[in-house]
Structures are given as structure tokens and as C-alpha cells.
């Protein structure tokens, strides 16, 4: 009976764990939260980089095995363009792997690979081919004859192939660990004739396993040096080995994809997928659509589960592009006109949730985000397709850059989607022109960012220096002290801004530098807590009194691997690149450190309060703790209510008032993870030994009784940050804002200590100021309310005060509204009364009057009142208010016949509106105007009477 994909995965794990003593290490998240150099985890070794680099100690035993979730889309490793077109490329895939961290090497790796493939899985040995590194004279690298000889135990010479540096020498990057590799290929040709096709990208002769032998370190100079320990890093494509073991012609014909294909057919009503690995089966548009959609829903489901989101930058943009690519196939190829992609999430969960249980944690939120993205794109998809068709018709052989940019900017088409659609028509896209237009758009929208660029440049040079040497890591003393008195302290590295690593710089006052020392009390930015600032005094001598004294103002401290890097500016003396033992005195800005610690400790307390009162699954999605505030992101779909905010704030302040002790302890990760209720940050990778921070309960007791349900009521987390000794030192706490960060993630910002007290005092002052307006007159109230509104907008206030202020302002604004309405009614009555007086006393032929208290609106009411009693009169009424003037003229038909026209009266050559500094006009029977100079109104009215006298 053919083994299922789930069985094959488990057989691999059991072989290495049960039979060969490997640790079964869970897959790291596909979103590498702790490695900003990667868009996505793209190989099984990513989470083990610190062991290869020597910056972390490997686990015991120093060997591991797992299946790693991988995405190769965007960045250096990108298989997106090939998905759907062939049988074996995927944006999401699993990588089965086994690793040795200085333990076993080539012989065991090759023996076990052969045993698993031929004995456990029973593959025909005659279909297996191996490759080995043929050497490279330019690098001074000999052929890997050791690996070749080891393969000769199992394979004849004609099935052991030499490979060049491109195919058989693996490097992690431009610098760092590297070494030769040996690949296993499976010959799927019916007659086993695939030998000449090894490494030729033939779909029937595919690589299934790569054994990498890491034995060198690539220096920044480009030279290779031998590593003190040798490692093994293997990677087997899960989907490929399942295809081979299930005797299929395509990865997509296996039970890895069959359930998802069934779901696609059910939600789209398309015809069924037709299996096959070549010919019409491969190129059939509906089959292509199935492969693309199935691949892409796996990518989106895993990436969103692991904390990524669709968006406009970096990995988020890549995910949005992948989603839109799938939606376009559904619309154009499968004819689906409503959102469908999100309906496929349950199929991924059902198929893969057993191996990756995190998929089951919140699939509804994943599906909801995908649906929102689908609906958003659907609004512009059809119009974008029309624009693309028009561009293709006029474009000849290529889509113009401007068209590609408009598709991207206006209709949300990623350039990769435009390229795909062009390729389907045998066309290309002016990508260079598109990128130029994109860069122009970026230039218009971005600031200078010079400070960030300078910092990035320094870090880049530091990284080169660290890659060139081997440091176990900085000895951090900051948990015990905030100072290091003058003492011998090895200066490992010093880099000056603007100069490359390897130079011999001299940094003088004003120069920006990066300094790496053997020990430091400075906390390096990590886990959301910002780096310390302070001072550094270096003497270019091991004596505390000898040598020139150099002062460096430390403005930040960051972490590169396990190394603390002090960033700062020389303020006195000349710092020279003399690495070795020197006298260094270090002092952290203690007042700032204490403020940071208050915010960090309270963040832990707030995290628990959010779980108690808002969402028991309020998993942390990020944080920023500095000396001014704590900013905490957590999983939640809705805005917090006033009641929830008040409950969280009250609980945190109660914990502060209780002055709960803050405990820290180190423990083995495996043991610590068993503590009931312990919180680990989503996506964070923790070392074998972890630091526990608990508030109100001793972690020693927790480790002794990890199953105690009472620990769920205690704040206990893995954390490397610095903290207060007790919660009471935080003083007080208040929440000042909440907002949505992205789909399903809320952000709360809060203050502690003096900042919280000042915010609360300001809120109380403004509430009292509003209370004092209760007795204000209706005339004065509007201006007074406006003043308070501006103060509220400018202040940092607790949300509870903002809520109370909104209520009071609402009440006052309603009072202002009613007062204005009452005043308006009173004014209108006065205007009507004045109009009646004029109507009773005015001439029957001509009325030219100012109506006191009127404005533009009530002036018309006055005219209607007078017109009823003086229907034959030519009328011009005026009003002055706030220094401005309103004019309104009305002329009956018989007066128009005599030559008097309202428009001429108001605005003609001899019209009166210019006298008051205004304009206007109108018809012969009705005209109106405004003016800016009320002082000239008497003169204007006299001119109006004189003008009309000629016709009346």
C-alpha cells in the first residue's frame, strides 16, 4: 500500500529521532521575526544559523531533525515565476532535514541518507544518482574526493557525477559558513536513462536531497578559512520525495494537493484537475490555474498564521502579490466572479493541521483577512484587465512602463502579475522604465532619512568585522549593574562612520563610531526594549590613569548576533583602532534606564490584564518599550470598549499598588515551557536556556510545580529585558491611545510614573475647565469651547479622560447649538419687526434701507415682508455683520420697463457694491452682492438712492 504524505513525513522524523538520536526541533515560523535579513524562512537551516556562526551554543545532543515550513517568493530565492508552469516548483514547501552541529560529518550523513532511501523507503538503487563538488582552482579548493569515495560504497562510478561551484558548493551568503555539498537525484525515466540529465532541470530527473558539509568560513576578503567545527546541513524537498514514493509524474498529483484541488473544484464549480506531468496536462490553462491557486493558498495560510499580513512593503507586499495572482486566475481562467480564495483555508488546515497545529489556532482570522483582500482587489480587477488589454493592443511586443505603473498604482496589479499576463500573450514589460517611475514616486513621498542611513552604514561595517572574526558574544553585566569602573576590557572592534571595515581610523570629536567590547552593562535593543544610552571613557592603555582619555557619548546600543554594539559620538580625545586590552569605564544613563524598566515591567502586567479583560488569546504581536512609553501590539479584531480599557487600567494600577516583587531566573527551555500559563512571544526563537520573568510568584516554585493552574493568574514570560525590582516602583499607569495596526492586530500605548501622572493631571485640569463653562453666557460659550478643544487636541491624555472630555464637549456643543438657534430665532424676529416698520412708513415706489441685526440669510426674509406691503416698490436692502456687508436688490416689472435693473443697481458701471469693496450681480429683477468694508455702507446707500431716482 502506498504511504500517505503524512506517513512519509513521520517516517523521516522517526528515522532520525528514534533510530539515530536526533532532537525533533519544531519548525520555526515561516515569517522570520528574529532575522530581518530574510523575507521568509526559505530553508530548514535558517533557525540554526547562530550555531553555524558560533554565536550560540548548540543543543545537547548537537544533532537535530525536523520538517521546516519554507516560502521562496521575493528576494534572492524566488520560485514564484515557475509556479503553475512545471510540476515541482512551489512558493510554499516543506523541507525535511537533519543537522549536525560539530557532531557527525560526511560518512554518517551519506550512510543514513542511503539507508533511509533504499532500506526504509525501498527506492530502487538503480534510479539514484549522487553528485560531489569537483573543486575550484580559482578558490584553491580541492575536489571533494572524500564524498565521492563514500558514495562508491553504494553507487557505480557512472552514477556519481562531479558538479561545479554553482551546483555543489553551498554558501549562506557573501560571508560566513559554507562548504561543498552532495546531491541525490532520482531518475524517473522509464528506462533509467536519466544520468546525462542530472542537474539539467529535467522534470523526470529531479534533485530530492542535498547534503551540505559546512567546513569553511568565507571572510570579508573573500578568502576561506577552516572552521574549528564541521557541520552537516541537509534538505530534502518533501513534496518531491512524496511524488517519488507515490510513483507520480508531478508533485501536484500527490495527496499533498489532492484535498485542496477538491476544495477548489467545490468553491469554483470548475471542471476537475486532470493529473499528468507533461504535454497538454502541463499547459492546460485550467490545470495551471489549479496549481497556482493551490500553491498560493498554502503560502497565504501559513504566512498569515505565522504573523505576516498583506500590505504595501516588504514581505507583506509579496503576500499581497501572491494573493492577487491567485484571484486573477480564479477570475479569468476559472470564471469565478465573487470572492472564493478565502474559502480554501479550511482545506489547508484539514490537510496540514496535524503536522503544523498552529494552523488550527485562528483559521477564521486568516480567512477573514484573505476575504478582505479579495474584495478590495475585486473592485479594480475587471477595470485593470480592460486597461491591460488596451495596453497590450497598442504595445506591440511590450507593455509600456507607464501602463505597468498605472496598473500598479491605480488598479493594484503587482508588476509580477503584469509580467505574467504579458507572458501569456507572448509579450514583455518595460520593467526598467516601471522601476524608474516607481523610484520617482518614492522620491516624492519619502523624507531624507539621513540618520537611519548613517546607522545602517555603521552596522553594515560592524557586521563585516564580526564576520571576519569569531566572537562568542559580549559579556552583558547589565542585569547586576549599570556601571563598569575603569578596568581591562578587550576592545574587539571599532568602526568610524564613513570608513569601511579594515581601515585604521582615528575618530575625533564629532565623529560617529561603533564600538564592540568584551563586556558591557549597556542593554542592546532587543525584544522590543530600546538600547541603553550613557557614557564611555577609553584610555589607550591598560592602566586606568595612563594614555589619552577618550570620551564617547553612547547614543544607542544594538545587538548583532550575540554581540553588543555601542553606537555613539566621540566628545573628547582621539579614538584609535588599537584593538586589545584597554582601560574602559562605562556608565548607563540610570534615570533613563529606570524609566525604561518601569515601562517594560508594566508591559508584562498589562499583557496579563488584556488577557483577563479583553481577549484570553491576546497573543503579543510586537512591542516597543522606551523611556517615554510602552507600546504593545496584540491579536484582537475590534477596538477596545471604554469598559475594557478601564478594567485593564484598574488591574494594572492595582498590581502596582500591591508592590508585587519581580523575579528573574534562568532555566532549560524545555523545562520552562511546561509552566502552566507561561507566555512566549509569537514568532520569537528562544535559546536552549531561557530567562524567566515572573511578577508576584517565584519562578523556582513554578519550575517545581509547572502544572499548578494558579500560575495562569501570574504574569510569567520569557524575557531578556531589564526590569524593576517591584511593581510599586512604576508609580502609576495610564493608557493614552489605542489603534488598529493591521488586520486583527490592535496597538495600545500607555505611560507610567511621572509621565502618567502629568497626563492624568492635565486631563483633570481640562475637565475642570469644561465644568467651569457651565455658567458661561451663550454669547461667550462658543469661543471658550473652541479654546478647550484645541488644548485637548494638543495634549497627551489618558483615554479615560478623553472619553469624559468627549461627553462634556458633546453636551456643551449641544448647548452652543441651541444657544445659536435661539439667538438666530430672536434675531430673525427682530429683523421681521424692523421690516414691518419700514413697510409701514416707506415710499410706495422706492425702498433703500439698512436692516439692523440682519445677515445674508435674514435679509431675504426682510425683503419678503416688505414686498407684501409694497409690491410696486424698487427695493435695495443692506446688512452689516462682523465688518462685512450684504446687499440685496429687487425690481418689479414696471420699474424694469422704465430702465432700472437690479443687476446694474448692484454691480453695473455705476453700481454700489464696489463702494463697500465687494462684487456680485444678478438678473434684472433680483441681484445680490457682498462687501468687505462696512464703514462705507452709508455712502453706498446714498449712491443707491441717487441711482434709482433717475428711473423712479
mmCIF file with all atom_site columns, C-alpha atoms in Angstrom, residues 92 208 461 804:
data_model
loop_
_atom_site.group_PDB
_atom_site.id
_atom_site.type_symbol
_atom_site.label_atom_id
_atom_site.label_alt_id
_atom_site.label_comp_id
_atom_site.label_asym_id
_atom_site.label_entity_id
_atom_site.label_seq_id
_atom_site.pdbx_PDB_ins_code
_atom_site.Cartn_x
_atom_site.Cartn_y
_atom_site.Cartn_z
_atom_site.occupancy
_atom_site.B_iso_or_equiv
_atom_site.pdbx_formal_charge
_atom_site.auth_seq_id
_atom_site.auth_comp_id
_atom_site.auth_asym_id
_atom_site.auth_atom_id
_atom_site.pdbx_PDB_model_num
ATOM 1 C CA . UNK A 1 92  ? 5.392   27.218 -0.121 1.00 0.00 ? 92  UNK A CA 1
ATOM 2 C CA . UNK A 1 208 ? 15.481  15.112 -3.953 1.00 0.00 ? 208 UNK A CA 1
ATOM 3 C CA . UNK A 1 461 ? 30.675  47.694 8.582  1.00 0.00 ? 461 UNK A CA 1
ATOM 4 C CA . UNK A 1 804 ? -15.081 62.036 29.660 1.00 0.00 ? 804 UNK A CA 1
#
